[in-house]
Short mmCIF file of C-alpha atoms in Angstrom, two decimals:
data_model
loop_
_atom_site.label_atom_id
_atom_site.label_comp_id
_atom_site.label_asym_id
_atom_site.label_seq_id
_atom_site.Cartn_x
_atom_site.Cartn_y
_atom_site.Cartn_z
CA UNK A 1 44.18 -5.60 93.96
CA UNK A 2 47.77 -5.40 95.62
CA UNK A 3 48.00 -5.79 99.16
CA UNK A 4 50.93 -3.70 99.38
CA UNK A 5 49.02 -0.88 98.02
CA UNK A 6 48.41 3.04 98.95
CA UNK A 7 49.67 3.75 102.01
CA UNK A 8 46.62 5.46 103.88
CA UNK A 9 46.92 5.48 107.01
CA UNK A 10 45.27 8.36 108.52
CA UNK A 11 41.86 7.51 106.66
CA UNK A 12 42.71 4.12 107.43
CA UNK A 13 42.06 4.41 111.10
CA UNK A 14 38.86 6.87 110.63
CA UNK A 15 37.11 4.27 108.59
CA UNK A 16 38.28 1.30 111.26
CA UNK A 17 36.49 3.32 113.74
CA UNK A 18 33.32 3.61 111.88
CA UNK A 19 33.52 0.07 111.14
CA UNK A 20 33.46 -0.78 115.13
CA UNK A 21 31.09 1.92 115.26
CA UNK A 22 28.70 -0.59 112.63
CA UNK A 23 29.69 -3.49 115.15
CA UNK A 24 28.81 -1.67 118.59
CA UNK A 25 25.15 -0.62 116.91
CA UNK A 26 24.40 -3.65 114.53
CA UNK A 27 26.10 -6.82 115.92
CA UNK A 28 24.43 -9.77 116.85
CA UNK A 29 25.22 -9.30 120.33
CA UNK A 30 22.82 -6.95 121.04
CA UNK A 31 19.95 -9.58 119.58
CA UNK A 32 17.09 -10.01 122.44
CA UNK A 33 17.73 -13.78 121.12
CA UNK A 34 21.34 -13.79 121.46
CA UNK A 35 20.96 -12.67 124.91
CA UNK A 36 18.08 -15.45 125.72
CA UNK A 37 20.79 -17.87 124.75
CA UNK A 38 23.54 -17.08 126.42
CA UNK A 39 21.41 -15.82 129.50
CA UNK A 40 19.76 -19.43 129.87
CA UNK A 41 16.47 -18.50 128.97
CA UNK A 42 16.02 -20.73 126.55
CA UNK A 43 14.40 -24.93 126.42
CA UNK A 44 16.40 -27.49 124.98
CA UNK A 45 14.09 -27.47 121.32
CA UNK A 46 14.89 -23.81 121.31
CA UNK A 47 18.48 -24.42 121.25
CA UNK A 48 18.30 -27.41 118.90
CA UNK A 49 16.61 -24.92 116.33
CA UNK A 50 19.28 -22.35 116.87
CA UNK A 51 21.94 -24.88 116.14
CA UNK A 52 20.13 -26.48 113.70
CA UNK A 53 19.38 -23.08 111.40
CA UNK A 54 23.02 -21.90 112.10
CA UNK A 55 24.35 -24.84 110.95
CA UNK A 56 23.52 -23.95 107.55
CA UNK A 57 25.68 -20.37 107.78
CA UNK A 58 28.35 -22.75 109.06
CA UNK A 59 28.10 -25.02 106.02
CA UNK A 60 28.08 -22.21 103.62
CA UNK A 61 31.43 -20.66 104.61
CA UNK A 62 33.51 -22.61 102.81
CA UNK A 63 31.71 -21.98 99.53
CA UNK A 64 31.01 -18.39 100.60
CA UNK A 65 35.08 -18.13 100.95
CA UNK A 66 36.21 -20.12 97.83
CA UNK A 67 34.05 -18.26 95.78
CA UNK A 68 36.10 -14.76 97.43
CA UNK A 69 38.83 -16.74 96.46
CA UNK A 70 37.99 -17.54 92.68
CA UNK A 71 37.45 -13.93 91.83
CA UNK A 72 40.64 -12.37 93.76
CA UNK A 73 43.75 -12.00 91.42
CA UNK A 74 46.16 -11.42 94.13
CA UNK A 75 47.99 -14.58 94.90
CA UNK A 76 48.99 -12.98 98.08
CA UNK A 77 45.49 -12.35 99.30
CA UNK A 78 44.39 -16.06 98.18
CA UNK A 79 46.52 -17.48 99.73
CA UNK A 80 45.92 -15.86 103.23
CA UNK A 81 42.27 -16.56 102.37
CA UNK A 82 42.91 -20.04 102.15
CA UNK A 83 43.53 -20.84 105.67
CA UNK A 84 39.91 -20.12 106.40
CA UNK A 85 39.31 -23.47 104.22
CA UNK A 86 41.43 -24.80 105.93
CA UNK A 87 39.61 -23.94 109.62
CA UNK A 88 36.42 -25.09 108.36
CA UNK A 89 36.92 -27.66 106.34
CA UNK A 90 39.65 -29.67 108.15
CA UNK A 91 42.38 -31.70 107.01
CA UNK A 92 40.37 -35.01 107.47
CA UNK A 93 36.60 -35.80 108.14
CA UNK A 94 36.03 -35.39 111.21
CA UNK A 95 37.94 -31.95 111.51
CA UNK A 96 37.34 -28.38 111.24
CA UNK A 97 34.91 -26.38 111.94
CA UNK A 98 31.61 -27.51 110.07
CA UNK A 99 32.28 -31.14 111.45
CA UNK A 100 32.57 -29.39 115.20
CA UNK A 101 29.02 -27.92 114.49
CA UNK A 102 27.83 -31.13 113.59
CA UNK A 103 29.26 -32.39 117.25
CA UNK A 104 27.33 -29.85 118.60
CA UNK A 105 24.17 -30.58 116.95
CA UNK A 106 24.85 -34.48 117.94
CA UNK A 107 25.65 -33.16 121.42
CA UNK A 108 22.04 -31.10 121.09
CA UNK A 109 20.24 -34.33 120.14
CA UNK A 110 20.06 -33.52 116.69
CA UNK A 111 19.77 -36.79 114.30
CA UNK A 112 22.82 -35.40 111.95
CA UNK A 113 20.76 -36.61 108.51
CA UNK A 114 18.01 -34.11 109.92
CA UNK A 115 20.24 -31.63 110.34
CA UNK A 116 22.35 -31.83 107.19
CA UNK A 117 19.41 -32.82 104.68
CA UNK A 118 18.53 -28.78 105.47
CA UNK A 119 14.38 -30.19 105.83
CA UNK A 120 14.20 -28.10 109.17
CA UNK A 121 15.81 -24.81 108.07
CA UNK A 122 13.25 -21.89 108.77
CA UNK A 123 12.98 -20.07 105.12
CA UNK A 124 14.70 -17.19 106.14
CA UNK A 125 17.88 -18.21 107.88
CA UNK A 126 18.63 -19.88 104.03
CA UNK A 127 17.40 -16.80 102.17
CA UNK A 128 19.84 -14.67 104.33
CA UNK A 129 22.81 -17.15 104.12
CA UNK A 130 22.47 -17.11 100.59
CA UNK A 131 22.25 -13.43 100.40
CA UNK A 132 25.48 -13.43 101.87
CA UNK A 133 27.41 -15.64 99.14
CA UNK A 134 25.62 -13.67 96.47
CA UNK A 135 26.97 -11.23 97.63
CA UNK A 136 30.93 -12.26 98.23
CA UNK A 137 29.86 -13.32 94.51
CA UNK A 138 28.40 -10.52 93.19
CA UNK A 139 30.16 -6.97 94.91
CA UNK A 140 33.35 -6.19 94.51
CA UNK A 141 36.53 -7.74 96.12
CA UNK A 142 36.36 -5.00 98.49
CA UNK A 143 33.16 -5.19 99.72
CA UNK A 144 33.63 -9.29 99.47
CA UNK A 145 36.52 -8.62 101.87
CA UNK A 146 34.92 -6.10 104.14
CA UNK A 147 31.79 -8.44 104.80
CA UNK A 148 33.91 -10.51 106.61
CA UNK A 149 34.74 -8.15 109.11
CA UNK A 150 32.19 -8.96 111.46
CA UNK A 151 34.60 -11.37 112.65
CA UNK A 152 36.02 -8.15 114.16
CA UNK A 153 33.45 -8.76 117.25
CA UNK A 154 33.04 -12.20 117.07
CA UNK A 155 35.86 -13.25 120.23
CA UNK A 156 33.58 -11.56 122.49
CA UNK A 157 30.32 -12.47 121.43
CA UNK A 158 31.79 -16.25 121.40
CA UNK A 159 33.26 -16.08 124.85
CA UNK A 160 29.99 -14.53 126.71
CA UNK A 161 28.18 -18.01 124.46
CA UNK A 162 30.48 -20.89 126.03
CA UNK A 163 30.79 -19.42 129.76
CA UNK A 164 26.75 -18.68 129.62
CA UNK A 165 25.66 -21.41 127.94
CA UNK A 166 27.69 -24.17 129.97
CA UNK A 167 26.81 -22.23 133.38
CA UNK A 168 23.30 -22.32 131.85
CA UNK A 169 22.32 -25.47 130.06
CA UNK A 170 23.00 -29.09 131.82
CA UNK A 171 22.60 -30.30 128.03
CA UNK A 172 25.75 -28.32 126.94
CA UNK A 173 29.13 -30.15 127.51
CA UNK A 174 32.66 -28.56 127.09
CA UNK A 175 33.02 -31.14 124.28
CA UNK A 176 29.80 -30.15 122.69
CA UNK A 177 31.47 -26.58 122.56
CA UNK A 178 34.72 -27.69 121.01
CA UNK A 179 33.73 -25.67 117.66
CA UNK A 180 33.57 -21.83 120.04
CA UNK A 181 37.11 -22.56 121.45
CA UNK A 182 38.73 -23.06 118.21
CA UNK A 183 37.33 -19.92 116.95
CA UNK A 184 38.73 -16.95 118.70
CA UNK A 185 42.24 -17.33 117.52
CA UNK A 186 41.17 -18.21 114.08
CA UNK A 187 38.81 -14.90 114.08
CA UNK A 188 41.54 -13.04 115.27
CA UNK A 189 44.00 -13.61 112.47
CA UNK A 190 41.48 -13.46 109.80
CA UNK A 191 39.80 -10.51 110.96
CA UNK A 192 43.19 -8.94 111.25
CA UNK A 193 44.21 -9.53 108.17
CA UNK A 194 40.68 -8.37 106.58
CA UNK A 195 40.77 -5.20 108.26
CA UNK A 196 44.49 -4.47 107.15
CA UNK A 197 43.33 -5.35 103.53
CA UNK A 198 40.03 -2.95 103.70
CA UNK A 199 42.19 -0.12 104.95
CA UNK A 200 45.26 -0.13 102.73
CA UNK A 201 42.81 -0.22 99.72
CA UNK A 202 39.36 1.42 100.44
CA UNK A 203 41.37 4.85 99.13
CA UNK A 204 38.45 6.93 98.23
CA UNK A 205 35.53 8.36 99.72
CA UNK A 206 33.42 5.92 97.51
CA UNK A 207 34.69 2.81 98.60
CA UNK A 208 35.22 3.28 101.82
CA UNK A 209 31.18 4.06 102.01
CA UNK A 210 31.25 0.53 100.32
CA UNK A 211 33.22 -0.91 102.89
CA UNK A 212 30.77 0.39 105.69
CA UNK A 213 27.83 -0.67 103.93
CA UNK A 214 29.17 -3.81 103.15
CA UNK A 215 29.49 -4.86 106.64
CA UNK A 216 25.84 -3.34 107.57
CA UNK A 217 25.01 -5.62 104.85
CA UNK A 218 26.51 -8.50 106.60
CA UNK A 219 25.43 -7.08 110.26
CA UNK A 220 22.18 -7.39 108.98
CA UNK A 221 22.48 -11.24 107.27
CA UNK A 222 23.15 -11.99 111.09
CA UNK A 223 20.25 -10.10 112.75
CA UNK A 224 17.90 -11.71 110.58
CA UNK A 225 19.01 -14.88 111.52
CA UNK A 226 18.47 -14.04 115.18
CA UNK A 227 15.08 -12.40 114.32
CA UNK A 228 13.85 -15.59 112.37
CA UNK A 229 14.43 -17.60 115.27
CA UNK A 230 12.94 -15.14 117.55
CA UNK A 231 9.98 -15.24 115.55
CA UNK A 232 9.90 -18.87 114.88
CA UNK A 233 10.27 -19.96 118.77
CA UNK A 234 10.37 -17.40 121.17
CA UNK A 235 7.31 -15.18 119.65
CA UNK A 236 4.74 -14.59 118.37
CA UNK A 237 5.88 -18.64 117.92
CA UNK A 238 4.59 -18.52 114.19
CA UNK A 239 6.48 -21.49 112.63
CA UNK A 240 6.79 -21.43 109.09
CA UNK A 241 4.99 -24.70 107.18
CA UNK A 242 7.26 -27.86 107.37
CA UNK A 243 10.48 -26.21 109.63
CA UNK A 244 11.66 -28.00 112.52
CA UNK A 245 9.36 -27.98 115.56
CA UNK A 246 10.97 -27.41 118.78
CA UNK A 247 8.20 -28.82 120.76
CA UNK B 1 12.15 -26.62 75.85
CA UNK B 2 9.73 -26.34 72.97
CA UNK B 3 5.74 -25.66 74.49
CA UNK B 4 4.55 -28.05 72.01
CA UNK B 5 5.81 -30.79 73.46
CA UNK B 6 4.93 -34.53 75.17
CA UNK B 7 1.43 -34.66 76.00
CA UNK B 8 1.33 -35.89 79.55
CA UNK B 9 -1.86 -35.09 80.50
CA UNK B 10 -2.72 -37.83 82.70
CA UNK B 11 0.32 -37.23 85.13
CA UNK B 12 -0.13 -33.44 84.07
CA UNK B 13 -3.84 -33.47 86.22
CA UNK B 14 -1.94 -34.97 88.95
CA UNK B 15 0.37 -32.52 88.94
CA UNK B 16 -1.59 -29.72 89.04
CA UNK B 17 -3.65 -31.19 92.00
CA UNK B 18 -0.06 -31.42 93.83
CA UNK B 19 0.32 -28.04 93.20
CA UNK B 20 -2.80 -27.14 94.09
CA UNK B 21 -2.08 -29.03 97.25
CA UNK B 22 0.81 -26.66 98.06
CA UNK B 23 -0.69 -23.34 97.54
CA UNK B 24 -4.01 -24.93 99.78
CA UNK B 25 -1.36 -25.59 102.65
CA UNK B 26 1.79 -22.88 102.26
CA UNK B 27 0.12 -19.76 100.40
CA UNK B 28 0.44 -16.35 102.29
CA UNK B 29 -3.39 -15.96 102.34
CA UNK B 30 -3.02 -18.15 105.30
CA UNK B 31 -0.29 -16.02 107.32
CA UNK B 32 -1.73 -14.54 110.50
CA UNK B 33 -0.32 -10.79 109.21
CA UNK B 34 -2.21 -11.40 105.98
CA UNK B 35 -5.80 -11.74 107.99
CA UNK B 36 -4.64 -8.92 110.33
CA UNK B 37 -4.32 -6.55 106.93
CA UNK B 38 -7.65 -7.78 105.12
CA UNK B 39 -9.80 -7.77 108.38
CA UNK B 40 -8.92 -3.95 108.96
CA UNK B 41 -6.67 -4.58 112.32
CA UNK B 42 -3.39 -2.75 111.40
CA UNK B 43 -2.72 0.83 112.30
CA UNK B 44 -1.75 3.06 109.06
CA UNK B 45 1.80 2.42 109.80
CA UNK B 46 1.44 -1.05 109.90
CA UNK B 47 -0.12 -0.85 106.55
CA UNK B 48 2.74 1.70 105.47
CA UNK B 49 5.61 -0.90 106.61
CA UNK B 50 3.51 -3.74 104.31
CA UNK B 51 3.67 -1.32 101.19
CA UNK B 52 6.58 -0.52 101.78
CA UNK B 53 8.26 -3.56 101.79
CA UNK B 54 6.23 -5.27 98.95
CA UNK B 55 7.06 -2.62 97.21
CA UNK B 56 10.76 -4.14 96.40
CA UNK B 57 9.08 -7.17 95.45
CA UNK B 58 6.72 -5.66 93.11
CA UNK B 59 10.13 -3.84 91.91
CA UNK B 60 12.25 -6.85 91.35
CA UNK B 61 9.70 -8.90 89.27
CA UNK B 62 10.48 -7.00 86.16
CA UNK B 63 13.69 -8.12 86.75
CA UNK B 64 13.21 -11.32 87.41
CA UNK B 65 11.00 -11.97 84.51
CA UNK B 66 13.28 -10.50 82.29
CA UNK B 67 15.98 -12.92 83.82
CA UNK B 68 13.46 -15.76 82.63
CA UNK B 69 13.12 -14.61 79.06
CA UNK B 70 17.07 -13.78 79.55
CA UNK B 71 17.56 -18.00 79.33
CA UNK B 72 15.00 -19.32 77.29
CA UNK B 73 16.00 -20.73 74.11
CA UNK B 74 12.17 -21.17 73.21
CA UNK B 75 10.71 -17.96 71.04
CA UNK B 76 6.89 -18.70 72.02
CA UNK B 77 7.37 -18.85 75.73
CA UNK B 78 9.72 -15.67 75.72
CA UNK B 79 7.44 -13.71 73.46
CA UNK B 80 4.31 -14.91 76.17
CA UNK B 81 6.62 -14.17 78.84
CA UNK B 82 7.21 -10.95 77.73
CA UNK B 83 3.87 -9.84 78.57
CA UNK B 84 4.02 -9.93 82.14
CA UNK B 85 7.39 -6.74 81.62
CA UNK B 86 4.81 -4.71 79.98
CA UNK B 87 2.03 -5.43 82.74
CA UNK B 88 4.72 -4.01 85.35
CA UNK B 89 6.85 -2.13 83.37
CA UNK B 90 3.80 -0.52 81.71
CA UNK B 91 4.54 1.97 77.99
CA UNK B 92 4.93 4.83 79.69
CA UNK B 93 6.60 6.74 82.72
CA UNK B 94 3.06 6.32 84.97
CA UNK B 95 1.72 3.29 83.56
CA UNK B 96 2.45 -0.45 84.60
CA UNK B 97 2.17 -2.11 87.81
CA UNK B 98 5.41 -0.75 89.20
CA UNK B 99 3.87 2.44 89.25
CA UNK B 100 0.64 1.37 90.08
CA UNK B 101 2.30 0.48 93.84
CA UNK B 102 3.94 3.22 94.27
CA UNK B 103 0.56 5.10 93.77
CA UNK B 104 -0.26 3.14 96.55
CA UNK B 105 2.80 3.87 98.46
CA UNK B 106 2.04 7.26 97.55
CA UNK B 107 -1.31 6.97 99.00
CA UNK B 108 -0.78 5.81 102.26
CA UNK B 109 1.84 8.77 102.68
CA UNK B 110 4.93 7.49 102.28
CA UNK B 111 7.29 9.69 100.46
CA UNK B 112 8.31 8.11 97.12
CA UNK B 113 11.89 8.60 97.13
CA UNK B 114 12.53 7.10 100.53
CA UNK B 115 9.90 4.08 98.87
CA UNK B 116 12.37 3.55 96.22
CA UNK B 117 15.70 4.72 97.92
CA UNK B 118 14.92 1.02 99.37
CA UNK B 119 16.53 2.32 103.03
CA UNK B 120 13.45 1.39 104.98
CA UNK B 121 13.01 -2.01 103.90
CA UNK B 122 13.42 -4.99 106.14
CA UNK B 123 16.72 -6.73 105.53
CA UNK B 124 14.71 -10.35 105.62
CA UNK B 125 12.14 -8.80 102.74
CA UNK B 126 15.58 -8.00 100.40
CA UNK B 127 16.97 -11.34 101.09
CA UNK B 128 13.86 -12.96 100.34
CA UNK B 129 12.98 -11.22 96.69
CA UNK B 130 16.89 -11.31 95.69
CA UNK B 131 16.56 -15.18 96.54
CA UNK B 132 13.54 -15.55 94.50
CA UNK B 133 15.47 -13.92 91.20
CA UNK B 134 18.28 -15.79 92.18
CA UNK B 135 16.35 -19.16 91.96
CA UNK B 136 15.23 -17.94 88.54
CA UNK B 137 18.59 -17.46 87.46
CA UNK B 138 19.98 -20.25 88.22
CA UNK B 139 17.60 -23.11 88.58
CA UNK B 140 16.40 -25.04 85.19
CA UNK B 141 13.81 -23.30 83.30
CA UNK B 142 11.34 -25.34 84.31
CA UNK B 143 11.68 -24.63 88.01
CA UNK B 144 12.07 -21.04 87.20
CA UNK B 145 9.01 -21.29 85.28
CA UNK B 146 6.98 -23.28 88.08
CA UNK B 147 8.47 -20.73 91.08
CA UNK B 148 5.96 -18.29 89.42
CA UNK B 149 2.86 -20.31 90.10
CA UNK B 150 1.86 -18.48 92.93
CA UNK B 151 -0.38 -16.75 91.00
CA UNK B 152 -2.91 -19.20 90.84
CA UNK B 153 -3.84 -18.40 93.96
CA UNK B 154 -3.64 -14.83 93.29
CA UNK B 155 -7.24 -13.63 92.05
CA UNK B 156 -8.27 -15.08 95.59
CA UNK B 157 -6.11 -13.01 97.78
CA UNK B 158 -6.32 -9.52 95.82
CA UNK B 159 -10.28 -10.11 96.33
CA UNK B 160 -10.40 -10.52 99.84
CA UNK B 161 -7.47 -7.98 99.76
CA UNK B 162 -9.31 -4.95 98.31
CA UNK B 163 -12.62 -5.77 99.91
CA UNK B 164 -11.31 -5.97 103.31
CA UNK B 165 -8.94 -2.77 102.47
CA UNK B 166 -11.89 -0.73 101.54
CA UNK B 167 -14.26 -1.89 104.12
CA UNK B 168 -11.51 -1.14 106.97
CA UNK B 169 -9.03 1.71 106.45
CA UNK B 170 -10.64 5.23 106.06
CA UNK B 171 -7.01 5.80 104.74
CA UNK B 172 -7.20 3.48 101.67
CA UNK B 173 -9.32 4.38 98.29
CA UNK B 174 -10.03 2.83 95.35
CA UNK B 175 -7.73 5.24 93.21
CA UNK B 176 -4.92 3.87 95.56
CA UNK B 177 -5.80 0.43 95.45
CA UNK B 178 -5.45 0.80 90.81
CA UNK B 179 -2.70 -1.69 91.30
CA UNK B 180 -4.82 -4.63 92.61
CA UNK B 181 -7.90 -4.37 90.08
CA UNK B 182 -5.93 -4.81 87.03
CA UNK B 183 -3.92 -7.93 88.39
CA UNK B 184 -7.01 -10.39 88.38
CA UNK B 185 -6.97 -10.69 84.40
CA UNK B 186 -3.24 -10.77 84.35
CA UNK B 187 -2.55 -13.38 86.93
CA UNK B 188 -4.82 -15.91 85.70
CA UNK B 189 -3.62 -15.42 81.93
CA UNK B 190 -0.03 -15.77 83.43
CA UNK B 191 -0.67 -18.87 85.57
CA UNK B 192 -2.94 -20.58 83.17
CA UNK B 193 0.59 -20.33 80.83
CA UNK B 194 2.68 -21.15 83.48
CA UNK B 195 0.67 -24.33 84.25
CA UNK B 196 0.27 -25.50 80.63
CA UNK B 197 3.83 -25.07 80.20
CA UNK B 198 4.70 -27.02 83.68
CA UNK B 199 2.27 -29.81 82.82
CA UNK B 200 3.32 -30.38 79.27
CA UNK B 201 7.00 -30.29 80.16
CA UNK B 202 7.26 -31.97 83.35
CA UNK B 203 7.11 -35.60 82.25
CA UNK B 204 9.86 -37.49 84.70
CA UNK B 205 8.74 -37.92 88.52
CA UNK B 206 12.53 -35.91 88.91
CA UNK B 207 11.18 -32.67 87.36
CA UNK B 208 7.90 -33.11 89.01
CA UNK B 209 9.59 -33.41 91.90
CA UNK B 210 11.37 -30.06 91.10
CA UNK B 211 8.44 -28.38 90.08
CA UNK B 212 6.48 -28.89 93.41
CA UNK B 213 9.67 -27.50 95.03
CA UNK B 214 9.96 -24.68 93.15
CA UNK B 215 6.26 -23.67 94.40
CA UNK B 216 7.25 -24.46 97.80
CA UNK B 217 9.98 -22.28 97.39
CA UNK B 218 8.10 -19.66 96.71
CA UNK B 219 5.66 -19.76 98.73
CA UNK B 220 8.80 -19.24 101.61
CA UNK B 221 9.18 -16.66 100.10
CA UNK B 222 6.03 -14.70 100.13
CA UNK B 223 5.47 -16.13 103.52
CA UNK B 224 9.14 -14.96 105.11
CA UNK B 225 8.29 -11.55 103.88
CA UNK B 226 4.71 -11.66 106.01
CA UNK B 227 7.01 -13.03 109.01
CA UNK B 228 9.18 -10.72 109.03
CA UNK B 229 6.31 -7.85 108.72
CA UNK B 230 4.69 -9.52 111.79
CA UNK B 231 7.86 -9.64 113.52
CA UNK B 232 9.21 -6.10 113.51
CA UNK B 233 5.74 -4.12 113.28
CA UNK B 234 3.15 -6.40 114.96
CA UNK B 235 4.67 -8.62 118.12
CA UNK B 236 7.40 -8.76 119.23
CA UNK B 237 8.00 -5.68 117.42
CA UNK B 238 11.69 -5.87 117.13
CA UNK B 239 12.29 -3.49 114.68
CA UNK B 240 15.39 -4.23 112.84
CA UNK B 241 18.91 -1.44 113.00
CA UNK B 242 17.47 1.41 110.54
CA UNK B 243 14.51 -0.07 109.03
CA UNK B 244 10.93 1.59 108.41
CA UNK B 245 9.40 3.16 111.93
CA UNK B 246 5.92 3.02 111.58
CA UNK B 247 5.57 4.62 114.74
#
């Protein structure tokens, strides 16, 4: 896969538009949870378990995007995908963006072992994570690619979760949220270049329905999330033997 | 791994009671949507969305049994395995426990081609079954072996199952319900293997350890899939972007 490929251009922009089509119906913005978060609505405990199950997606990013990386053949392409590494692992320990999770889980009141040992995790929230590095692992580099490209909506979502959740929450500090503001730029760039890669190369009727479905797939890894946690702690409040209890 | 092995009986009868333990505390006989089902509460598309959806499990353990025998270096356990791909694979086009559900999906009204199109199911019930033949695939043999143990505590549940199903829906027969009254025999012939093989293999604490989390696991999974059922079709009825409308 070349990224100076086909030029396509026309297609290119029908299948970007059915892509933000996928993102205005299926995003995880338009999650009752999501908005019981950033709205407020939500105790302390139910907070701590949203942090603490999303920590694990964080975690798994890194392996979720060297394992794009190991199968990709374009040095070009690697090498663009290694600055998302780079974002979330840091250049030292206490950087990047799994390590700013972890400050917001210590911010929280999380006990970081807890949180890292993965005891708490509801069932689900690891079954879906892991569905989504199966399939980076498993699909092909196009459809690896185009599962990223929820990142496409992510600046907005993350900007309506800092301003609501520090106008909300008198447990949330601007420091707590240090991971959120280091994200939008980052997002930006990578969903830019993810986009510009699905287009120039999703040539044929075929893999551009790949493409699509490929980021339903991933639309849906983060709805179930959402709806685990609904379940969990908003209602019907049916927690899953031995996962975190929120109180 | 040879079945002839260490005898370990003595830690073996403590194992099993751990086990036993497990499936007392975290099998999906307990789950609120299971005692909804069996005690005749659910409308018919509440009982539709449940077939449904355990249909893709039912469809997937072919394949993961197959990915069992697929690793086993041991000739006895693949040739006993083997049984359990012509119990759902059957030796012919209608025969075989695969079938046997869809005669039940069938029966309860649901078309079969949207059944096995898959485009109804709950995205938390695929992530759940593709994480159970994942852990197959790539935990030891032993834990792959032990993650099938469920069935112990099978027989129980398919009792209670087709009693209550029969007693309750005016919808369900006993032609429908084929699939459940040949599983009894199977089940315990399978999990009396499984156990044997667990107990006479698992000699360090370490792979007893593993072994009680590999039944653990599984029983997340059977119990994620009953969440999610009680989620989108019971309360809060969230139905998840293009799944299964049971009206």
């Amino acid at each position: 896969m070349s990224f100076t490929g086909i030029d396509n251009l026309e297609s290119g922009e029908a299948l970007e538009a059915a892509l933000r089509r996928i993102g205005d119906e299926r995003y995880h913005n338009r999650h009752p949870f999501h908005r019981l978060l950033h709205g407020g609505r939500l105790d302390r405990g139910q907070v701590q378990a949203w942090a603490l199950n999303r920590y694990y997606y964080q975690a798994m990013i890194p392996i979720k995007d060297a394992s794009l990386i190991a199968r990709c053949d374009d040095p070009a392409i690697r090498r663009e995908w290694r600055s998302r590494l780079v974002d979330h692992d840091g250049t030292s320990e206490n950087d990047g963006g799994v390590a700013r999770w972890l400050a917001l889980t210590d911010g929280l009141g999380l006990e970081r072992a807890y949180v890292t040992s993965l005891r708490g995790l509801l069932p689900a929230t690891r079954f879906a994570v892991d569905a989504y590095v199966h399939f980076v692992r498993e699909k092909s580099l196009l459809e690896a690619i185009a599962s990223s490209l929820t990142e496409l909506f992510s600046p907005q979502i993350i900007s309506e979760r800092v301003s609501g959740m520090l106008a909300n929450y008198d447990f949330v500090t601007p420091e707590t949220l240090a991971y959120f503001s280091k994200r939008p730029p980052q997002a930006q760039r990578d969903s830019d270049f993810a986009l510009a890669c699905v287009k120039a190369h999703a040539a044929t009727q075929e893999s551009q329905k790949a493409v699509l479905a490929a980021l339903e797939f991933k639309c849906a890894v983060l709805w179930s999330m959402l709806d685990a946690l609904y379940a969990a702690y908003i209602e019907p409040k049916h927690l899953p033997p031995g996962c975190f209890d929120a109180g």
